PDB file of C-alpha atoms in Angstrom:
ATOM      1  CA  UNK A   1     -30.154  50.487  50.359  1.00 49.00           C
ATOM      2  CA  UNK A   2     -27.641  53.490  50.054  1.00 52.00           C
ATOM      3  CA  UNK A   3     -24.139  52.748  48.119  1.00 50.00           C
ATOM      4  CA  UNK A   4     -22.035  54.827  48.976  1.00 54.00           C
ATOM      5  CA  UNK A   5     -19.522  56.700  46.505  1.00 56.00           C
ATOM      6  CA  UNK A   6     -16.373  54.193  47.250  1.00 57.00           C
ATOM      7  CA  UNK A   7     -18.458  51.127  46.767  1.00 52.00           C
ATOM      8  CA  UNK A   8     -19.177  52.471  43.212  1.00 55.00           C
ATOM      9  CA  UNK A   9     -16.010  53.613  42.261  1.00 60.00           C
ATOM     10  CA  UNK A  10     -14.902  50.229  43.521  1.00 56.00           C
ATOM     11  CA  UNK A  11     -16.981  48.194  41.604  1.00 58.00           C
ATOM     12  CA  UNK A  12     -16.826  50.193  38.475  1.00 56.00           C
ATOM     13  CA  UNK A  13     -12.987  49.384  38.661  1.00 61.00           C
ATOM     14  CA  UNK A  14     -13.432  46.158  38.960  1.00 61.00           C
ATOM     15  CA  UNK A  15     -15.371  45.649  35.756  1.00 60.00           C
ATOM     16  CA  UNK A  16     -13.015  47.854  33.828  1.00 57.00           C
ATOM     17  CA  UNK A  17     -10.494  45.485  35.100  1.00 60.00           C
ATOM     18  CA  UNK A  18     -12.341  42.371  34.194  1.00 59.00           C
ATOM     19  CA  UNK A  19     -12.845  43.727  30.895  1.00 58.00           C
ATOM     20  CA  UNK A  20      -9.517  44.563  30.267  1.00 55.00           C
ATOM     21  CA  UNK A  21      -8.780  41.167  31.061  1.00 55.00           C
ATOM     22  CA  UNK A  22     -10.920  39.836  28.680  1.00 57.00           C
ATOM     23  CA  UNK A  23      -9.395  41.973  25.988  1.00 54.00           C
ATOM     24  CA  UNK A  24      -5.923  41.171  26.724  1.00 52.00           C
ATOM     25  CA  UNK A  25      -6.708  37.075  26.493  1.00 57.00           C
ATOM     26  CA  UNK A  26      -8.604  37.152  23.568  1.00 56.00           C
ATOM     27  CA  UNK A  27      -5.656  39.092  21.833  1.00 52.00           C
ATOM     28  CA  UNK A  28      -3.876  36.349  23.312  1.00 49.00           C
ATOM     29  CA  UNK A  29      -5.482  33.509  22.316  1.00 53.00           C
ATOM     30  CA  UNK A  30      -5.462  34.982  19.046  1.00 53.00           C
ATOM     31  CA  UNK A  31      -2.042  35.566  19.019  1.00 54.00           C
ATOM     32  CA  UNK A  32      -1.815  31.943  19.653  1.00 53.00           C
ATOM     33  CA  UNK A  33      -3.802  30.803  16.763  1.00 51.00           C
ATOM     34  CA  UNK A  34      -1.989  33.067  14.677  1.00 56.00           C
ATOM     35  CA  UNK A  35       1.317  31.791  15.607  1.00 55.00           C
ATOM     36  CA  UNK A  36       0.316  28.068  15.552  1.00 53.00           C
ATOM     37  CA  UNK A  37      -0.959  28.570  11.872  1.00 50.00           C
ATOM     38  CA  UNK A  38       1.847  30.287  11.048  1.00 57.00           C
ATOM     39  CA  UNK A  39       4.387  27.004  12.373  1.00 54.00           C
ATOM     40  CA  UNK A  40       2.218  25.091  10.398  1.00 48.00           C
ATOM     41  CA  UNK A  41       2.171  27.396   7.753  1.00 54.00           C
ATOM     42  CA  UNK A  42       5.885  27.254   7.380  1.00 55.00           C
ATOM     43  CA  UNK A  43       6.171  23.628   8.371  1.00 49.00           C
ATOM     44  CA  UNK A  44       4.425  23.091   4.931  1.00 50.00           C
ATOM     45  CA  UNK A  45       6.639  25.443   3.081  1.00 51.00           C
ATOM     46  CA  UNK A  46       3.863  27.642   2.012  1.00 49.00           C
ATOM     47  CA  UNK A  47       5.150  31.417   1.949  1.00 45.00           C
ATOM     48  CA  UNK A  48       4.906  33.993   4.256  1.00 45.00           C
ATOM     49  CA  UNK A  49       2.326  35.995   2.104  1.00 44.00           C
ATOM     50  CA  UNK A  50      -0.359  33.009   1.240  1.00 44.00           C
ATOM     51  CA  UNK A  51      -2.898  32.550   3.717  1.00 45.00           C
ATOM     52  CA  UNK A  52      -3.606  30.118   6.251  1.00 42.00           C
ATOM     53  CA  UNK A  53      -6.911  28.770   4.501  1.00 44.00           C
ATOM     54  CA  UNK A  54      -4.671  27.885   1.446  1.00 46.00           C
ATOM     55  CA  UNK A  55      -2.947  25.273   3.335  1.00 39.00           C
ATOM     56  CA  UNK A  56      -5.915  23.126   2.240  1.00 39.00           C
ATOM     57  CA  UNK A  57      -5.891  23.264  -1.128  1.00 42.00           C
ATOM     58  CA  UNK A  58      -2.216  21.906  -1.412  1.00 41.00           C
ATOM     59  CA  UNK A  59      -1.728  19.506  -3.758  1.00 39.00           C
ATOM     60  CA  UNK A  60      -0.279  16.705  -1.192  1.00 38.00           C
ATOM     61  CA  UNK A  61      -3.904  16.619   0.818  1.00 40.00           C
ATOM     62  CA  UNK A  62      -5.110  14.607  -1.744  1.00 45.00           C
ATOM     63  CA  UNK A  63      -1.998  11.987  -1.225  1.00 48.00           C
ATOM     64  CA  UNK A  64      -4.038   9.993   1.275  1.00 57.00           C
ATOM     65  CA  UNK A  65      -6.599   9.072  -1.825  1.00 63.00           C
ATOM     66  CA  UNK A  66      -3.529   8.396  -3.981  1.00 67.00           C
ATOM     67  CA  UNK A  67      -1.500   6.782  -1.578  1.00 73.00           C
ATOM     68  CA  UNK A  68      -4.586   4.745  -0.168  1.00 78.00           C
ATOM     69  CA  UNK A  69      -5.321   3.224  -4.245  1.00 83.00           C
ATOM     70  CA  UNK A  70      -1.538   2.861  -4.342  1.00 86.00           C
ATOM     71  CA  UNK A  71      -1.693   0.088  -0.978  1.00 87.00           C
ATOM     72  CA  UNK A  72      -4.476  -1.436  -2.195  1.00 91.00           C
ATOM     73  CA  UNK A  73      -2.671  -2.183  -5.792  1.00 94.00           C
ATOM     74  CA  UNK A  74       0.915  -3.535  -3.186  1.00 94.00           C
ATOM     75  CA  UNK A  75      -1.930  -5.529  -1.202  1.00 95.00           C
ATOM     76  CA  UNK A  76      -3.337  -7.287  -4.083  1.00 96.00           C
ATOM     77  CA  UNK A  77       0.320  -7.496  -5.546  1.00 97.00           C
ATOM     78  CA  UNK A  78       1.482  -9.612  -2.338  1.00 97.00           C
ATOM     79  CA  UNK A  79      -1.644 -11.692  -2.236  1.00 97.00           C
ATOM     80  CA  UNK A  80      -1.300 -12.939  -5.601  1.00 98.00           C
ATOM     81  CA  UNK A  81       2.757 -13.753  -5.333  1.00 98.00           C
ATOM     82  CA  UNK A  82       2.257 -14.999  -2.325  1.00 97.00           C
ATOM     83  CA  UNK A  83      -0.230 -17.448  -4.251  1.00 98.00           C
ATOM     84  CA  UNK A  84       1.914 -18.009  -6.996  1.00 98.00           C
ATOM     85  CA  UNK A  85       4.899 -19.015  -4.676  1.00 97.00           C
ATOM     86  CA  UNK A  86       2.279 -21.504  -2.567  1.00 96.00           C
ATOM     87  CA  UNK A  87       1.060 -23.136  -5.620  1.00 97.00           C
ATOM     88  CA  UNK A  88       4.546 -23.149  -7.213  1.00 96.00           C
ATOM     89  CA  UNK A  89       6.050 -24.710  -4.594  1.00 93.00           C
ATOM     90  CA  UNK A  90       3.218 -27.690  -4.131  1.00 93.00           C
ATOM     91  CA  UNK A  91       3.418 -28.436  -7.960  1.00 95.00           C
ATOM     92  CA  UNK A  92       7.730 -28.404  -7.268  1.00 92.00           C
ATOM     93  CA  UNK A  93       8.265 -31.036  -5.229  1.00 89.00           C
ATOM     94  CA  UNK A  94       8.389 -34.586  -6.494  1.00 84.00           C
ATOM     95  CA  UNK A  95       9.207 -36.506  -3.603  1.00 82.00           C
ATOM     96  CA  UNK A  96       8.105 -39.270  -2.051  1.00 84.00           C
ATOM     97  CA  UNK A  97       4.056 -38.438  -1.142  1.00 87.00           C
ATOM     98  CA  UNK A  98       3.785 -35.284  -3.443  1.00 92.00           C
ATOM     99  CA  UNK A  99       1.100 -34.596  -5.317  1.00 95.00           C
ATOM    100  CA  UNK A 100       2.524 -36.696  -8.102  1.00 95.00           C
ATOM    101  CA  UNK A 101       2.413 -39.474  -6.437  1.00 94.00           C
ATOM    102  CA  UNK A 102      -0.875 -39.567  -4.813  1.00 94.00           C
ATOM    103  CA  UNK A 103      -2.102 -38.976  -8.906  1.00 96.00           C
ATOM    104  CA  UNK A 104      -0.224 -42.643  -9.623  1.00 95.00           C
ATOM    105  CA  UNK A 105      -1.944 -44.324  -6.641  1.00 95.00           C
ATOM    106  CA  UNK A 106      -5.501 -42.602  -6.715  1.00 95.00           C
ATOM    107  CA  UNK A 107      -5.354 -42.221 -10.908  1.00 95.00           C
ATOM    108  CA  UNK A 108      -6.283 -38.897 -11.192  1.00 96.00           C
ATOM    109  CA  UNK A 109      -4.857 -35.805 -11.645  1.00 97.00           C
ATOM    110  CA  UNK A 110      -7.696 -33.632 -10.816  1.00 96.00           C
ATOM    111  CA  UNK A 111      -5.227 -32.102  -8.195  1.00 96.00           C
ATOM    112  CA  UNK A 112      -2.444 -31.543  -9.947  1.00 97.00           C
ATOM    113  CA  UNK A 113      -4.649 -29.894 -12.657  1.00 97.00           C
ATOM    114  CA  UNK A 114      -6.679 -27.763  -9.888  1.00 97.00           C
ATOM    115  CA  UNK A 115      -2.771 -26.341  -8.578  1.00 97.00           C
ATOM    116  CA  UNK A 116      -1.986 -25.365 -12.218  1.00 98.00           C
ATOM    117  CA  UNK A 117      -5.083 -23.818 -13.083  1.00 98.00           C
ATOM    118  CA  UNK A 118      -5.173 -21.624  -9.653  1.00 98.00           C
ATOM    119  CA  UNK A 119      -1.205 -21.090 -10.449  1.00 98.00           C
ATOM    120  CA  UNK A 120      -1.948 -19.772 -13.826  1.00 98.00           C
ATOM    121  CA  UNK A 121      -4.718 -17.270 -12.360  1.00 98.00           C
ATOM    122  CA  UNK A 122      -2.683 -15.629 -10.000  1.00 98.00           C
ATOM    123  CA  UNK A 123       0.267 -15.523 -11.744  1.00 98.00           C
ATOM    124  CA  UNK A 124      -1.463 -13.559 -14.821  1.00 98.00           C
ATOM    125  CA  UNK A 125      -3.125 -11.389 -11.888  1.00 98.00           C
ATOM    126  CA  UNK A 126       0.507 -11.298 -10.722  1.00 98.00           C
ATOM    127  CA  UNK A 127       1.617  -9.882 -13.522  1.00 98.00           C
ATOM    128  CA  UNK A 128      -1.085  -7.579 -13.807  1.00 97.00           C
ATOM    129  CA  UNK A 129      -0.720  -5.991 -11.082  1.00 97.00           C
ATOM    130  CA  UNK A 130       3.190  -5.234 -11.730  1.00 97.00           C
ATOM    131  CA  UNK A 131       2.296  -3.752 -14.929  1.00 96.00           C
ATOM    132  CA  UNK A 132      -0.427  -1.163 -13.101  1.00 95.00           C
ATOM    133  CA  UNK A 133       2.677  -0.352 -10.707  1.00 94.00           C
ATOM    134  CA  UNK A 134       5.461   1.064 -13.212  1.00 87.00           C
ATOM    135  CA  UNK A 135       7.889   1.151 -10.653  1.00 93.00           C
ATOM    136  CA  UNK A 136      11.482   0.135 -12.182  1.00 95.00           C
ATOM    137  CA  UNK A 137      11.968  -2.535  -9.621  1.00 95.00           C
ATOM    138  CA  UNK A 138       7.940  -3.739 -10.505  1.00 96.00           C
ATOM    139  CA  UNK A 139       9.285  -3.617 -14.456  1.00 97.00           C
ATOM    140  CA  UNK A 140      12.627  -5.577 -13.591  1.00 97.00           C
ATOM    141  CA  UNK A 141      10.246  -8.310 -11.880  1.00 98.00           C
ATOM    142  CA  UNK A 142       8.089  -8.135 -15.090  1.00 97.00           C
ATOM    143  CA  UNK A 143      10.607  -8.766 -17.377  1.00 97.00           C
ATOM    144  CA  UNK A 144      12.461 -11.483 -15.671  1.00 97.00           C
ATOM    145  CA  UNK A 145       9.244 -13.409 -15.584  1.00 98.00           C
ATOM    146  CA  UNK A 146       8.735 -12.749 -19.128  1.00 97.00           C
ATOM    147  CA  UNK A 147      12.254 -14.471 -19.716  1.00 96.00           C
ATOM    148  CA  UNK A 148      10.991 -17.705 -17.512  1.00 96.00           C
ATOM    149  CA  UNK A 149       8.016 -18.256 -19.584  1.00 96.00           C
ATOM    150  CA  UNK A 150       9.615 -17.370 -22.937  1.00 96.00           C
ATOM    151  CA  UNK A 151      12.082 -19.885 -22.142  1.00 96.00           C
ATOM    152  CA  UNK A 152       9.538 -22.831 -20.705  1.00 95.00           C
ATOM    153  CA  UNK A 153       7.132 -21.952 -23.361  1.00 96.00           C
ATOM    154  CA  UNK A 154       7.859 -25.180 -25.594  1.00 95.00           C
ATOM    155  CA  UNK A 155       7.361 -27.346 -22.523  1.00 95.00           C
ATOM    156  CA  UNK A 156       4.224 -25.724 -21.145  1.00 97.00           C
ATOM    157  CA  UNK A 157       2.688 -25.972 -24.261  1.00 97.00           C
ATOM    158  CA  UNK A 158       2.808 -30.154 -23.336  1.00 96.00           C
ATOM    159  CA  UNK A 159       0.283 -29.526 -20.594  1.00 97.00           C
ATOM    160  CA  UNK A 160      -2.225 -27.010 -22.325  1.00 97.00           C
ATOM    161  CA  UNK A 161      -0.508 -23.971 -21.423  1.00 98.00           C
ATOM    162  CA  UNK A 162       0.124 -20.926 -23.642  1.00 97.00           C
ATOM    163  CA  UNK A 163       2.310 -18.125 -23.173  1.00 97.00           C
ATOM    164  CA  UNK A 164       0.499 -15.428 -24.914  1.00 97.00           C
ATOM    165  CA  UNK A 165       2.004 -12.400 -26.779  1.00 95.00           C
ATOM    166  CA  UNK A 166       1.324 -10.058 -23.157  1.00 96.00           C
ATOM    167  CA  UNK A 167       3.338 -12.916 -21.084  1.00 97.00           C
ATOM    168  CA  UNK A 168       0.080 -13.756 -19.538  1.00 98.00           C
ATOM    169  CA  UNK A 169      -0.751 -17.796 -19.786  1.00 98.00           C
ATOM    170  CA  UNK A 170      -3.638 -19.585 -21.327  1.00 98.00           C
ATOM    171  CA  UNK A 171      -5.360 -23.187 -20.542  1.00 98.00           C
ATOM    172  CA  UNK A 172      -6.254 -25.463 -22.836  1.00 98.00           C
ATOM    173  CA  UNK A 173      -8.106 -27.430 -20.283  1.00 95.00           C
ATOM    174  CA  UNK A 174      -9.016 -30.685 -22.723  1.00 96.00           C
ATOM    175  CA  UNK A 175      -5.350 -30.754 -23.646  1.00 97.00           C
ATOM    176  CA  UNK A 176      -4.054 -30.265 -19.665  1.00 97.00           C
ATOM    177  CA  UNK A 177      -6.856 -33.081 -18.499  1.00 97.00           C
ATOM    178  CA  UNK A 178      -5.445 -35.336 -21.164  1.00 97.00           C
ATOM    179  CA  UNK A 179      -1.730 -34.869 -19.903  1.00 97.00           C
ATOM    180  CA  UNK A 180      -0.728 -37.815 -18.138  1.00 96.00           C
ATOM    181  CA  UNK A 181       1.067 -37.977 -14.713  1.00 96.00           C
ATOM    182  CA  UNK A 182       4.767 -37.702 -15.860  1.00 95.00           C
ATOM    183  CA  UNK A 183       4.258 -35.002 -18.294  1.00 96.00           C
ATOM    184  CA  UNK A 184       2.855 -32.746 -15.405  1.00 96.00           C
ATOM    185  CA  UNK A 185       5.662 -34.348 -13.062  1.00 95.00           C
ATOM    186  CA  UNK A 186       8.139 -33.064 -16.025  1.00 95.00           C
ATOM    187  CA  UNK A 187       6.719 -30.033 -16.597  1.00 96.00           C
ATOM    188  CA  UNK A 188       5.527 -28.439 -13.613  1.00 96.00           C
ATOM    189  CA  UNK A 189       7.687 -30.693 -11.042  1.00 93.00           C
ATOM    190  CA  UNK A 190      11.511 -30.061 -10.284  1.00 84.00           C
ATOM    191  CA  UNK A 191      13.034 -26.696 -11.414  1.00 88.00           C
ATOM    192  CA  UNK A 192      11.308 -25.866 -14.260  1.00 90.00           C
ATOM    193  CA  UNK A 193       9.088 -22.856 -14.873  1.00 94.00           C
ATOM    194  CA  UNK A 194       6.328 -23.127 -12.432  1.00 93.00           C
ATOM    195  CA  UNK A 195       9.481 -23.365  -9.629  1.00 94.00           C
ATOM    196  CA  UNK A 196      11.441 -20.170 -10.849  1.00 95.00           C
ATOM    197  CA  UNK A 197       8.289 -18.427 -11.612  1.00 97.00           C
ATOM    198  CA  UNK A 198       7.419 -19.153  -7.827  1.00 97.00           C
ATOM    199  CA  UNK A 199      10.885 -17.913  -6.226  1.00 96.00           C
ATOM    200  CA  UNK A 200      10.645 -14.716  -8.287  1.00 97.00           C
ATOM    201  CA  UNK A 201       6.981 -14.287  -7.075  1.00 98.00           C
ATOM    202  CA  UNK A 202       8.502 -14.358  -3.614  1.00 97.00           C
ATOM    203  CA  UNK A 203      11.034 -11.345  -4.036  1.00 97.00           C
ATOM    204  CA  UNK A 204       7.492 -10.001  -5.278  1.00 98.00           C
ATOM    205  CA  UNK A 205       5.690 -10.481  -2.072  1.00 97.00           C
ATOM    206  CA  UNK A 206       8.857  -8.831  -0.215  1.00 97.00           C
ATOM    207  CA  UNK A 207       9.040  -5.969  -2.291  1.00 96.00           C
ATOM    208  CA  UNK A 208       5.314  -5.199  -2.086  1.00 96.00           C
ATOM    209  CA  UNK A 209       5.024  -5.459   1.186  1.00 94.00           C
ATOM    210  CA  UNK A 210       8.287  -3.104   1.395  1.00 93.00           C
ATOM    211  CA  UNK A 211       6.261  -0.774  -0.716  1.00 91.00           C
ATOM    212  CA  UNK A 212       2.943  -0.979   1.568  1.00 89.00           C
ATOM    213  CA  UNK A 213       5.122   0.296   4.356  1.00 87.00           C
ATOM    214  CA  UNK A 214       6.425   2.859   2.465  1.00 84.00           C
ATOM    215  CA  UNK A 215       2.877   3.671   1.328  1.00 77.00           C
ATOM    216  CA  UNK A 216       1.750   3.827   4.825  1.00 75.00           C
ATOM    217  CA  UNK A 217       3.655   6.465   5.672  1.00 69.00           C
ATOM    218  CA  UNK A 218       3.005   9.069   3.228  1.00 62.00           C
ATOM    219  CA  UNK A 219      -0.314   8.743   4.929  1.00 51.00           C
ATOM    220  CA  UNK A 220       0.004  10.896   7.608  1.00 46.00           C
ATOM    221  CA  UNK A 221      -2.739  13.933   8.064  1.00 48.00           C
ATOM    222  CA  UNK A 222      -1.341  16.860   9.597  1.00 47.00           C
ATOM    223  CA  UNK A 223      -4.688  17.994  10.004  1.00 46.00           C
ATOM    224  CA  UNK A 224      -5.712  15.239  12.288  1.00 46.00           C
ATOM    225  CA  UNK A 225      -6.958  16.938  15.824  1.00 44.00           C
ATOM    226  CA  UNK A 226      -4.488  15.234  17.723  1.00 43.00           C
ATOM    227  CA  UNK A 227      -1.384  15.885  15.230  1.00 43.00           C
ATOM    228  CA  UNK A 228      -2.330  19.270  13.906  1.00 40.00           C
ATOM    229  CA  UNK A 229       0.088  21.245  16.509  1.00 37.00           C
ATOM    230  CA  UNK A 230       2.241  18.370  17.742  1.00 39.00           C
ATOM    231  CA  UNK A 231       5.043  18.442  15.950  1.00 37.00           C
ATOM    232  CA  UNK A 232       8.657  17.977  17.183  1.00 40.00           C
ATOM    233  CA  UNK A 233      12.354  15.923  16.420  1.00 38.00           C
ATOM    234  CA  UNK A 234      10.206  13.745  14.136  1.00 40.00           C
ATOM    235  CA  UNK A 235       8.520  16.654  12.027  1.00 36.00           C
ATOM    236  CA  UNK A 236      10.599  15.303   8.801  1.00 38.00           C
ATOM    237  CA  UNK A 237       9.498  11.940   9.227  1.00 36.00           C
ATOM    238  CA  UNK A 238       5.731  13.087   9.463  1.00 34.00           C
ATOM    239  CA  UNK A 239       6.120  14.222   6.095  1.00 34.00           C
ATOM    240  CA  UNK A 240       8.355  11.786   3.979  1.00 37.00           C
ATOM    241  CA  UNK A 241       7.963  12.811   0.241  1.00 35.00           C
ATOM    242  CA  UNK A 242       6.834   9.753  -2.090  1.00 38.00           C
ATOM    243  CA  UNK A 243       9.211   7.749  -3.888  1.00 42.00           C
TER     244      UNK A 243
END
């Protein structure tokens, strides 16, 4: 078959055309990537002279790791106040059908032993846990509680319990088995210790679970796929600095 001289030029045309085409997109798409980097790039405050591959060895990519460890401490922190407020607030009451009572009618006070025993626990993990945070609020909460038990120390001591030189409690089981029903009632019943201790523990559970909000979101990757070039109004709140 003959092609003729137009049908050549024609088509050579064409692919200088199409290849033309394919030059001017990928300087385009590269343009593109370039710029995006560059939003990002500035977005993160890095300057204008770094490069875009150093964007991954800032120091806040590794706040995910941190900030994870920091929820889990704020989750275990609510748990055990929230514990410390339950059990608290079962060994409080005194009325009619508390667990008080039911000790006079059944004679034992296995209950009433197994609430103080599981209060103690959680309250010395309670306090743990405020200690690992070192937040001022966390230390205020510490210390207030240290005041409580400081000041009940002379009537816990009537049940088996020590307050030890750290603030943390101690059981003397023999001694708390041996207490009888109205020394517990006195002790751990009403408004003494065990009940202040478990209203503080509550302003605990609030502010940790304030704090695992907080935590949440300095989590934010703005390298995730879907977040990585969507950024908008909201940009600052993406990136919220820690406290």
């Amino acid at each position: 078959m003959r092609v003729t001289r137009n049908y050549r030029s024609a088509m050579l045309n064409q692919r200088k055309r199409e290849s033309k085409s394919s030059l001017i997109q990928t300087a385009l798409n590269r343009s593109s990537l370039n710029s995006r980097a560059n939003r990002l790039q500035n977005l993160l405050g890095n300057s204008k002279t770094s490069k875009v591959g150093d964007l991954f060895n800032r120091d806040f990519i590794s706040l995910p790791q941190t900030s994870q460890k920091s929820q889990k401490l704020y989750y275990d922190m609510k748990y055990h106040a929230g514990q410390v407020e339950e059990y608290g607030q079962a060994l409080k009451k005194t009325e009619k059908d508390s667990i008080y009572d039911k000790a006079r009618e059944s004679g034992s006070t296995e209950k009433i032993v197994a609430d103080i025993k599981s209060f103690v626990t959680q309250y010395n993990h309670m306090l743990d846990d405020l200690k690992e945070s070192g937040t001022r609020t966390d230390a205020n909460f510490l210390n207030q509680l240290n005041n409580m038990s400081r000041a009940g120390e002379r009537e816990l001591s009537q049940t088996g319990v020590t307050r030890l030189s750290d603030g943390t409690l101690a059981i003397d089981e023999k001694k708390l088995l041996a207490a009888d029903v109205d020394t517990l009632e006195k002790v751990w019943g009403a408004n003494g210790f065990p009940a202040k201790a478990a209203a503080r523990a509550g302003s605990v559970e609030a502010a940790a679970e304030k704090n695992i909000e907080a935590e949440k979101s300095t989590t934010y990757n703005p390298f995730a796929k879907s977040n990585l070039y969507n950024y908008g109004s909201n940009v600052g709140s993406r990136f919220n600095s820690r406290r």
